[in-house]
GROMACS .gro file of C-alpha atoms in nm:
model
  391
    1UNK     CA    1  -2.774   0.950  -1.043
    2UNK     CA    2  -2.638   0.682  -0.811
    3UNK     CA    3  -2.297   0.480  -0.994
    4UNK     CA    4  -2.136   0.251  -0.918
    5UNK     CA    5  -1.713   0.226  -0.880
    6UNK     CA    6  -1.534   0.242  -1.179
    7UNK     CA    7  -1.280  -0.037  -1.132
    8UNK     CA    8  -0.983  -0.184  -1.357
    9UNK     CA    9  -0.745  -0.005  -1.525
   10UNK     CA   10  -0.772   0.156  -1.895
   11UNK     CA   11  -0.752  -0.107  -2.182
   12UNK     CA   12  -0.369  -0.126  -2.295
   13UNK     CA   13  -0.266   0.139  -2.024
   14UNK     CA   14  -0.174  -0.061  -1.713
   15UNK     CA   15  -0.076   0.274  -1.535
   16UNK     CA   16  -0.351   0.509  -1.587
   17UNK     CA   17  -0.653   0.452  -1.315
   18UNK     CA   18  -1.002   0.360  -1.528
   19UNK     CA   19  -1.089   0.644  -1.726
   20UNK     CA   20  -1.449   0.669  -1.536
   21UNK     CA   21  -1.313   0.831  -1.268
   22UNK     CA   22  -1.142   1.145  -1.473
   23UNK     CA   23  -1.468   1.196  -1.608
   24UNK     CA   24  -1.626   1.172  -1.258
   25UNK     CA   25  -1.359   1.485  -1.145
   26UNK     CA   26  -1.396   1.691  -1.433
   27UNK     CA   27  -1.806   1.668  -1.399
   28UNK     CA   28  -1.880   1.577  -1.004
   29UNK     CA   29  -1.607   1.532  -0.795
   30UNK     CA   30  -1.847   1.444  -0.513
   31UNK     CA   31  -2.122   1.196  -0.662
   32UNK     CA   32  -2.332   0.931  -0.534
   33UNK     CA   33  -2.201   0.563  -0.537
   34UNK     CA   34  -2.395   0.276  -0.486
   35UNK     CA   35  -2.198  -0.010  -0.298
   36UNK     CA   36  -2.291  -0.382  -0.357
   37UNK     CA   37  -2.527  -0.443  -0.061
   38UNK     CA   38  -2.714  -0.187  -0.142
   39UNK     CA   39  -2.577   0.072   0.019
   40UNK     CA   40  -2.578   0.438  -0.143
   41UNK     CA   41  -2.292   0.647  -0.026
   42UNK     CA   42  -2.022   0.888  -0.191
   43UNK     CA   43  -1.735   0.874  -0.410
   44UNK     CA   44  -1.496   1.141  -0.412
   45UNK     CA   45  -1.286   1.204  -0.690
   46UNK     CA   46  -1.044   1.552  -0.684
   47UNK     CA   47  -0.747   1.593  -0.485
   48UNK     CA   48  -0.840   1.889  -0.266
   49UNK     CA   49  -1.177   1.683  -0.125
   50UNK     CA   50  -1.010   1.357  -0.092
   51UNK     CA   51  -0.743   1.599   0.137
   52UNK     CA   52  -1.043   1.727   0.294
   53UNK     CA   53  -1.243   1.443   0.416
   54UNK     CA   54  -0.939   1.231   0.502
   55UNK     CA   55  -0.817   1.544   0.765
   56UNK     CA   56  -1.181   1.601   0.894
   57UNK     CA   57  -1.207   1.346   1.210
   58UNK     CA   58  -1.624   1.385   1.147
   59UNK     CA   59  -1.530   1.132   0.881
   60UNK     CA   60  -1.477   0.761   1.058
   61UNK     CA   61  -1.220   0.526   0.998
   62UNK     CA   62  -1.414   0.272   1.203
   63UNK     CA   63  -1.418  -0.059   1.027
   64UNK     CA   64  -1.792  -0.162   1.137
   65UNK     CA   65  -1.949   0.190   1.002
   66UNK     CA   66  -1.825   0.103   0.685
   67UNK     CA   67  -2.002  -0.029   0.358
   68UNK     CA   68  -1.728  -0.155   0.067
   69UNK     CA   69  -1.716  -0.038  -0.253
   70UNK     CA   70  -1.628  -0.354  -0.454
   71UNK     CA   71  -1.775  -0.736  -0.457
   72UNK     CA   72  -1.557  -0.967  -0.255
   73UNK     CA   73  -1.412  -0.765   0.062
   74UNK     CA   74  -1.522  -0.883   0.413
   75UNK     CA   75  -1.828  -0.750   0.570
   76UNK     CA   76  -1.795  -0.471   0.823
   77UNK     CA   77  -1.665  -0.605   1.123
   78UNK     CA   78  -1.568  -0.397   1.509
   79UNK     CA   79  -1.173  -0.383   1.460
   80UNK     CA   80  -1.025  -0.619   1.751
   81UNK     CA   81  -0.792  -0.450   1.950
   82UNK     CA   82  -0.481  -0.350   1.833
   83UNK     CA   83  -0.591  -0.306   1.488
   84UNK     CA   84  -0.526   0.052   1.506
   85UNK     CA   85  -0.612   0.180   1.112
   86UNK     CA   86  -1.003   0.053   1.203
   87UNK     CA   87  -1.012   0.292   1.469
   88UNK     CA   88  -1.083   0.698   1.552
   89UNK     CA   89  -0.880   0.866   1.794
   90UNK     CA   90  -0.845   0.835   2.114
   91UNK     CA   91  -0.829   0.472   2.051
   92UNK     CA   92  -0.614   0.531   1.714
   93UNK     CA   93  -0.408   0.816   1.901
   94UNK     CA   94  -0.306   0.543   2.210
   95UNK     CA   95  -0.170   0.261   1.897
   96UNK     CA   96  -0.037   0.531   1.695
   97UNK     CA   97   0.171   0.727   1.968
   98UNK     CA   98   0.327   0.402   2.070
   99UNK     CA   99   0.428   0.291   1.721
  100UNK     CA  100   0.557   0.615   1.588
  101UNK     CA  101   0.819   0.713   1.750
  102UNK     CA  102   0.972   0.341   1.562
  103UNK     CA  103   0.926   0.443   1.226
  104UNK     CA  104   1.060   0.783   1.208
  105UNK     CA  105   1.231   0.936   0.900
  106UNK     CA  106   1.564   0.918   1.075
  107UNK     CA  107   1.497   0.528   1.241
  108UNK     CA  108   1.413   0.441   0.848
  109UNK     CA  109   1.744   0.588   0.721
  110UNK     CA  110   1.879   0.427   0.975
  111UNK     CA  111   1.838   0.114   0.786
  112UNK     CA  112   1.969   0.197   0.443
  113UNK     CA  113   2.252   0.024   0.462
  114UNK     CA  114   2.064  -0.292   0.568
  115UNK     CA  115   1.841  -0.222   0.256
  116UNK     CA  116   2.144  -0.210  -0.002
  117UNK     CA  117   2.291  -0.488   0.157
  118UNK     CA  118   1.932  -0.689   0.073
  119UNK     CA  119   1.881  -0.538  -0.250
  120UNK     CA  120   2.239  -0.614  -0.375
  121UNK     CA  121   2.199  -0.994  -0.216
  122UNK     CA  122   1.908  -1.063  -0.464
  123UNK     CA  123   2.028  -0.855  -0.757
  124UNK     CA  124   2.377  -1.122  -0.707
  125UNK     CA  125   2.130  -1.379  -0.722
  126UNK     CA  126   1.956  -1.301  -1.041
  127UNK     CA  127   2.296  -1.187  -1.193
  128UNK     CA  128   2.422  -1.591  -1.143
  129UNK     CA  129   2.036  -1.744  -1.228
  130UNK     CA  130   2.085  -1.547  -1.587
  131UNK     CA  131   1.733  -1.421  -1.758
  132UNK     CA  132   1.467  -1.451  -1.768
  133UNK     CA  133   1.368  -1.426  -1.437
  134UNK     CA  134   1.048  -1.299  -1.280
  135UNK     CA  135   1.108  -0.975  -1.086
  136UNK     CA  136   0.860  -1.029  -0.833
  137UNK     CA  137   1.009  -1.330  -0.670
  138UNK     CA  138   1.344  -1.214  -0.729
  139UNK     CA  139   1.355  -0.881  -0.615
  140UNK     CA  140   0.991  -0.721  -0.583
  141UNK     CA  141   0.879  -0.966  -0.280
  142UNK     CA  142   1.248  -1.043  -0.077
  143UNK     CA  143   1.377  -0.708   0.036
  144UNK     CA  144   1.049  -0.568   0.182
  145UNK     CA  145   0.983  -0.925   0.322
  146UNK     CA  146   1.385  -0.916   0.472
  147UNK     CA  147   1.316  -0.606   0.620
  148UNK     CA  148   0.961  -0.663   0.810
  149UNK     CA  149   1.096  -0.999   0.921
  150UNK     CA  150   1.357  -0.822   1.021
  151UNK     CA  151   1.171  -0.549   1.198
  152UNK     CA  152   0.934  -0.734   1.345
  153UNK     CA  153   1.202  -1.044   1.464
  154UNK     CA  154   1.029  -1.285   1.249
  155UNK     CA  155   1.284  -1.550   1.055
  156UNK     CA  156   1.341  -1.467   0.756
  157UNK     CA  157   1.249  -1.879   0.720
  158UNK     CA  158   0.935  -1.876   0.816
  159UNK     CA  159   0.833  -1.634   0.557
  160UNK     CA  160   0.675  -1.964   0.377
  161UNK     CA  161   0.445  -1.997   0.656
  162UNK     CA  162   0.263  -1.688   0.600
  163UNK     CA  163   0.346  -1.516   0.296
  164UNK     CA  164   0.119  -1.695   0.084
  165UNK     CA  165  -0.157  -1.700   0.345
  166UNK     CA  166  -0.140  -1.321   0.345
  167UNK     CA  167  -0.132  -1.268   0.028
  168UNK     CA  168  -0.456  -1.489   0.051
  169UNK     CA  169  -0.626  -1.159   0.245
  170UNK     CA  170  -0.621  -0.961  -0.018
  171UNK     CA  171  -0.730  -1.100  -0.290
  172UNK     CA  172  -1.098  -1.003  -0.398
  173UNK     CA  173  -1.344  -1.256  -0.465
  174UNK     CA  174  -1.228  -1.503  -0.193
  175UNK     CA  175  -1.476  -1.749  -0.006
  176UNK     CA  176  -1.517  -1.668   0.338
  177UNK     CA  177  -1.361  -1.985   0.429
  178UNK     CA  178  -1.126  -1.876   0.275
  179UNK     CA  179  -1.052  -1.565   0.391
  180UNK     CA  180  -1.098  -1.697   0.711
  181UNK     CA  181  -0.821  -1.950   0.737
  182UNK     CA  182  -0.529  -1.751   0.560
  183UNK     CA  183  -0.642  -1.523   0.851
  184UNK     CA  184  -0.604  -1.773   1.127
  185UNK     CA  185  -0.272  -1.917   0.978
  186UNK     CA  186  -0.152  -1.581   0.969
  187UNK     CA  187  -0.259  -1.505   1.311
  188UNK     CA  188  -0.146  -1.830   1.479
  189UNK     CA  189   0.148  -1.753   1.353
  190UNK     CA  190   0.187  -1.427   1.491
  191UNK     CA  191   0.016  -1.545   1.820
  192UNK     CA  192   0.304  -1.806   1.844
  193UNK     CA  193   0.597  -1.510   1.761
  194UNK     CA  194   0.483  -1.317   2.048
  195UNK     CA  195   0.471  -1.582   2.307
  196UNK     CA  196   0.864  -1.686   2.198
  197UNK     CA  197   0.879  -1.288   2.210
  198UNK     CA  198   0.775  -1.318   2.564
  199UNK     CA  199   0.997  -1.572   2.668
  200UNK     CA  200   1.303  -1.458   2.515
  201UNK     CA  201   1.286  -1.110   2.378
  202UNK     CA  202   1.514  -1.039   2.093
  203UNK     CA  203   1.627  -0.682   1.948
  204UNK     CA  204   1.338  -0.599   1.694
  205UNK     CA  205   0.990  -0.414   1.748
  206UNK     CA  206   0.738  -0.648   1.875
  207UNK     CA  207   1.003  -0.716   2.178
  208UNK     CA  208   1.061  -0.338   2.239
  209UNK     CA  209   0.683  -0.299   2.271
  210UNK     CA  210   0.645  -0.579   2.559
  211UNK     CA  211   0.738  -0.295   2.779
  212UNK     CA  212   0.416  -0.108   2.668
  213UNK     CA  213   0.103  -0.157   2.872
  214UNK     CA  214   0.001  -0.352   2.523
  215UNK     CA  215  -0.176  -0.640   2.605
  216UNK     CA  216  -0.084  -0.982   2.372
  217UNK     CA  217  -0.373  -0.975   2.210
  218UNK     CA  218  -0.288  -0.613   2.119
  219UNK     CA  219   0.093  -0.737   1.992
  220UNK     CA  220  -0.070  -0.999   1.831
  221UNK     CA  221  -0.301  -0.792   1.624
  222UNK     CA  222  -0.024  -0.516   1.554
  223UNK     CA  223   0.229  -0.744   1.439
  224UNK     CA  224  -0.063  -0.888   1.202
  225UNK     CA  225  -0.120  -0.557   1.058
  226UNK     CA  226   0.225  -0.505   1.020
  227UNK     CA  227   0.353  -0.764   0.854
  228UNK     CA  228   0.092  -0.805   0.607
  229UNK     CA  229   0.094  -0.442   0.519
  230UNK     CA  230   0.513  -0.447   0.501
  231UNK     CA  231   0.486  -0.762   0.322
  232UNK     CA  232   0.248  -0.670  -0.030
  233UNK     CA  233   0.242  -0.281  -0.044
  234UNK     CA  234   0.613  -0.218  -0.094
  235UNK     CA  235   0.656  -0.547  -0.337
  236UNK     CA  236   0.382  -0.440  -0.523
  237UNK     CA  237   0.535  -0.049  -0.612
  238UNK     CA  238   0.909  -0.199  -0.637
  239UNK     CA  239   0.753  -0.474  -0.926
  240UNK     CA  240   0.506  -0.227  -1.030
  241UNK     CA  241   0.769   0.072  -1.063
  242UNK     CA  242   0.991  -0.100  -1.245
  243UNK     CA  243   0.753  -0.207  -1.494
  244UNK     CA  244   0.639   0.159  -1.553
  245UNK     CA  245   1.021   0.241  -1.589
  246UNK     CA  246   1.094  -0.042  -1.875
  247UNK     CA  247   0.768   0.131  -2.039
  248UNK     CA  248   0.938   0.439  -1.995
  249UNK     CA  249   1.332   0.383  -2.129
  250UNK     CA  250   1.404   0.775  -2.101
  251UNK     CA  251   1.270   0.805  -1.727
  252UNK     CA  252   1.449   0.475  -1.642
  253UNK     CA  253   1.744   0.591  -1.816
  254UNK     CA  254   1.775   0.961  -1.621
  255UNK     CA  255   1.686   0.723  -1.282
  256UNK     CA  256   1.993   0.491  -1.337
  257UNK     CA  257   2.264   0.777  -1.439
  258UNK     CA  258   2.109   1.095  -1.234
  259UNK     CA  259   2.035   1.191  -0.868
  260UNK     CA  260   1.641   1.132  -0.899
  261UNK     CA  261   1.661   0.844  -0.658
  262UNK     CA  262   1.375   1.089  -0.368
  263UNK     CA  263   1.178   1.251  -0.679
  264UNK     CA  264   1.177   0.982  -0.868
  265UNK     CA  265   0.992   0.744  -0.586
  266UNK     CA  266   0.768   1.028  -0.488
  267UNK     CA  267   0.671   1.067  -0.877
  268UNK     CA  268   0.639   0.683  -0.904
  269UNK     CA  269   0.389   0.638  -0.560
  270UNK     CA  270   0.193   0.930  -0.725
  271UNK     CA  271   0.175   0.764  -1.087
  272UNK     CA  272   0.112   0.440  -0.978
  273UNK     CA  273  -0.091   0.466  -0.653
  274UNK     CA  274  -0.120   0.099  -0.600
  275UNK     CA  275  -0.361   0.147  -0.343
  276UNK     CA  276  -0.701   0.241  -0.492
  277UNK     CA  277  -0.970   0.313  -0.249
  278UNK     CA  278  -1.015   0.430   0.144
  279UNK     CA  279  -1.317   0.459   0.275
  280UNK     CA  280  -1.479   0.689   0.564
  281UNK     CA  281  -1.836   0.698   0.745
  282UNK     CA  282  -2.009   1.017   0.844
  283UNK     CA  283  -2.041   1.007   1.239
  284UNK     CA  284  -2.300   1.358   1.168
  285UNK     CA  285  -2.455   1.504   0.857
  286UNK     CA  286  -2.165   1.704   0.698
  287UNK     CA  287  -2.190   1.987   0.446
  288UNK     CA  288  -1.888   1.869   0.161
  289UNK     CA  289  -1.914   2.092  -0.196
  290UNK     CA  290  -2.233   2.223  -0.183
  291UNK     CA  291  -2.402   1.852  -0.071
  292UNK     CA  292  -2.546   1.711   0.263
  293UNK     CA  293  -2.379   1.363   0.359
  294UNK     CA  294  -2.600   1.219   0.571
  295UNK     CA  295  -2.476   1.080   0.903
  296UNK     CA  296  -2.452   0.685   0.869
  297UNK     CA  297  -2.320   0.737   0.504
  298UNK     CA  298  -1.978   0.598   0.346
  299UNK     CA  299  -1.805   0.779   0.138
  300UNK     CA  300  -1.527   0.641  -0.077
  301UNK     CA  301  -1.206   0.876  -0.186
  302UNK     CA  302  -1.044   0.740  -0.490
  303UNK     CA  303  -0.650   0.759  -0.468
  304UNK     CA  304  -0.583   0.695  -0.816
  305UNK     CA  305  -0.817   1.027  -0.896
  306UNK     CA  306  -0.694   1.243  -0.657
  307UNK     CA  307  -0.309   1.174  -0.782
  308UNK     CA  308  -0.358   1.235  -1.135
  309UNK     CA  309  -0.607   1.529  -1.055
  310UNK     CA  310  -0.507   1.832  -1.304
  311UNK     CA  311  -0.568   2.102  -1.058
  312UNK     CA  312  -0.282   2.002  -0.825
  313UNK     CA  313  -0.073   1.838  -1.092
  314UNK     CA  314   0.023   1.981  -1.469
  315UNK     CA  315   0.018   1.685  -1.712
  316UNK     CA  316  -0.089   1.408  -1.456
  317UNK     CA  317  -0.113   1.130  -1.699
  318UNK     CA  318   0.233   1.197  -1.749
  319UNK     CA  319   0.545   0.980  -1.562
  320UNK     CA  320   0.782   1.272  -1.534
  321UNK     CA  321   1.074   1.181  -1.205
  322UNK     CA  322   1.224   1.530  -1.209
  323UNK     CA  323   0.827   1.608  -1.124
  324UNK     CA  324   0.793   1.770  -0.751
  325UNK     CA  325   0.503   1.573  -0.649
  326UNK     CA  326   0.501   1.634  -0.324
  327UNK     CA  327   0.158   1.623  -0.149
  328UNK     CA  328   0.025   1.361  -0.302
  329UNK     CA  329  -0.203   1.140  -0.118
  330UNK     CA  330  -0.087   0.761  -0.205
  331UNK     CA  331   0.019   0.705   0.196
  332UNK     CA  332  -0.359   0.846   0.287
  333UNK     CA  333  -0.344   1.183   0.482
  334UNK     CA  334  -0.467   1.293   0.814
  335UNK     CA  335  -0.418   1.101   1.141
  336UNK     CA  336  -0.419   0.777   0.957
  337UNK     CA  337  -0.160   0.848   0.670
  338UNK     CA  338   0.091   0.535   0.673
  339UNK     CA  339   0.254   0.473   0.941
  340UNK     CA  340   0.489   0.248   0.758
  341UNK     CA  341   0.580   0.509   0.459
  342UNK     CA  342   0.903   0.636   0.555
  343UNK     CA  343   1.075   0.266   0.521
  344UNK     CA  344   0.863   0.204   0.207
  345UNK     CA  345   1.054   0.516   0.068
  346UNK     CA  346   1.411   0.421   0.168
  347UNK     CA  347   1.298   0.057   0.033
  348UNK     CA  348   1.215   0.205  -0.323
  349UNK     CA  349   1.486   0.455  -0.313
  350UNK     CA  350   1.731   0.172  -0.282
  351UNK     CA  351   1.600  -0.112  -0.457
  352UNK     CA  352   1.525   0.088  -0.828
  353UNK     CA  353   1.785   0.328  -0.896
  354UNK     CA  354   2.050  -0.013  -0.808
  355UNK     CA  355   1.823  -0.243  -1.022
  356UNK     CA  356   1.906  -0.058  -1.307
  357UNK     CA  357   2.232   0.027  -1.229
  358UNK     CA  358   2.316  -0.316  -1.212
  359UNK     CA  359   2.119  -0.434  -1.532
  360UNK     CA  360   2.156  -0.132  -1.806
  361UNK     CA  361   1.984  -0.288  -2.067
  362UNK     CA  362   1.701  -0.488  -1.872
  363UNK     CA  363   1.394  -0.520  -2.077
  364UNK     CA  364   1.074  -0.690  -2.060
  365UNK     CA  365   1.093  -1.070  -2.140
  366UNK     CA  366   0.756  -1.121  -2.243
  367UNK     CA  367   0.463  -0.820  -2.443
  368UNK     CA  368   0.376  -0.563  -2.211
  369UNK     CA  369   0.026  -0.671  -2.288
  370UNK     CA  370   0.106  -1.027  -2.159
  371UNK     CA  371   0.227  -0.888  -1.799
  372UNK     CA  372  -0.047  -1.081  -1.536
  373UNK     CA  373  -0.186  -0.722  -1.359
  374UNK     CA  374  -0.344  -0.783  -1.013
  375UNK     CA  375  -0.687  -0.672  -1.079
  376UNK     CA  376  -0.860  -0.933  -0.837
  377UNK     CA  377  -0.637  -0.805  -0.577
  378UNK     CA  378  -0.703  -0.519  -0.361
  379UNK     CA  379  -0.362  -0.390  -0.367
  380UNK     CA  380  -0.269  -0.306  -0.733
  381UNK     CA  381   0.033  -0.411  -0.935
  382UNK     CA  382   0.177  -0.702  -1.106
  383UNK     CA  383   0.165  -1.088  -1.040
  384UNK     CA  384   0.445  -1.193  -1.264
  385UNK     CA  385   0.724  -0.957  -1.435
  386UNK     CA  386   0.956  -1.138  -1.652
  387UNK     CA  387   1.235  -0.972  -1.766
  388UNK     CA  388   1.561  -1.006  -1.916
  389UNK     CA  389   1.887  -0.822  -1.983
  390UNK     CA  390   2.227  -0.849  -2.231
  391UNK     CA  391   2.259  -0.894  -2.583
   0.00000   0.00000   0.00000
């Protein structure tokens, strides 16, 4: 039986992946999937076989071997160069090896005081506007944004210039038109950084890596990927996040007065695995659970599955921040896992615990059933969050 990918998220549960795919684990964690040009692939389900086909390098990451899963996403395309997560090793490995070393766990730290100083800027900010406000704009989209600008040595200024226009490129069901000129907008714009880069580096990444043997079209592509993966991911589990935790007074209450902050994020990426899909090609037929994927076939691991899988995690429907929920697979695994996740963590470890810290008794300011959830977006989360706080 070929299916087709369950999508959404459970009626009246805005947390809980669709229930579809549970069943799909619990019955055939490897099944066929049928994509939407026609394509018949796999979809796998569990934890351990996500873990296994994103470590096994038979499995390609190659963006033009790859058929989507859901209507709306841009065909399959050669990655140009620089645009390291389309690409296998030794390509990958050349990108990766020069960007790592600039997002280590200690370089991330690093920044934590930058971070607080970001996060308590905006949460001064909403403090004088008075609720309601909407979260997203005033505290879920700023600090990540502050800190890639930062990062890469964009203006914070510009951010109007792009923001919107990336944002653009991922939301499913776009025209190709589209799609195409949020691209170019946000690539002009990038193209233009790295010339002024050129002629007058500054202190921030893309200027450190003009002494690479990176050509510009290589910076340019880079800094495309990384702004537009610093800019949405992070916003979308800091607005996300903090509407699980106003659904969830008791976890939100042992966040705010205990030392949770690094369980607590690593519970909440788990929980809420904003990003829902990655998908992999067979370069050769490969034997996976007892069936034959053919070489030439895409398979599709499901992140939200594999997180709330019951054989790696007791009670996995359940938010639980004192949880260790370590190994779980919302950052991908393997050579590709994010290379941006350690300053994602600081980011969240900052921005939630001081949110409500500063605001005890912030609520929701509209039903939970009212929230706008980004379902037509490829990155899950919220599109508005109003809340409110006081008497």
């Amino acid at each position: 039986m070929v299916a087709s990918l369950p999508t959404g998220r459970r009626a009246g549960r805005p947390f809980d992946p669709p229930a579809g795919l549970a069943e799909l684990r619990e019955r055939r964690p490897l099944s066929r999937l049928g994509y939407p040009d026609g394509h018949e692939g796999w979809l796998v389900t569990s934890h351990a076989l996500v873990r296994e086909v994103l470590a096994d390098r038979r499995f390609s990451a190659r963006a033009e071997l790859q058929h989507m899963p859901v209507p709306g996403m841009p065909e399959p395309w050669p990655a140009e160069p620089g645009v390291f997560g389309s690409m296998d090793p030794p390509e990958h490995t050349r990108y990766r090896r020069l960007l790592a070393g600039r997002f280590t766990v200690r370089r991330m730290r690093l920044l934590t005081e930058r971070i607080e100083e970001a996060t308590g800027e905006r949460l001064a900010a909403m403090e004088r506007q008075g609720p309601p406000v909407d979260l997203v704009g005033a505290l879920a989209q700023p600090v990540p944004a502050r800190l890639i600008c930062e990062l890469l040595g964009v203006p914070y200024d510009d951010r109007e210039r792009f923001q919107r226009h990336t944002l653009d490129l991922f939301r499913l069901g776009a025209s190709p038109e589209e799609t195409a000129a949020a691209y170019t907008t946000v690539h002009e714009y990038v193209r233009e950084l790295v010339a002024a880069k050129r002629a007058a580096p500054t202190d921030d990444l893309l200027s450190d890596l003009l002494g690479s043997d990176l050509t510009d079209e290589e910076l340019v592509n880079i800094g495309f990927v990384l702004l537009g993966a610093g800019l949405d991911t992070t916003a979308n589990m800091l607005a996300l996040g903090a509407f699980a935790l106003l659904e969830h007074p008791g976890q939100a209450e042992a966040l705010r007065d205990g030392d949770l902050a690094d369980d607590a994020v690593e519970e909440l990426l788990r929980y809420l695995s904003v990003i829902p899909f990655t998908v992999r090609t067979a370069l050769e037929d490969v034997e996976l659970h007892g069936e034959r994927i053919r070489a030439g076939e895409t398979v599709t691991v499901s992140i939200p599955a594999a997180n709330r899988d019951p054989a790696r995690f007791a009670d996995p429907d359940l938010l639980d921040l004192t949880r260790a929920s370590g190994g779980h697979v919302a950052f991908g695994h393997g050579v590709h896992q994010c290379l941006g996740q350690q300053l994602a963590r600081v980011e969240l470890r900052v921005a939630l615990p001081a949110l409500f810290r500063r605001f005890p008794t912030l609520r929701l300011a509209a039903p939970a059933g009212r929230v706008p959830l980004r379902t037509d977006m490829i990155i899950y989360g919220v599109h508005r969050l109003p809340v409110a706080w006081g008497d």
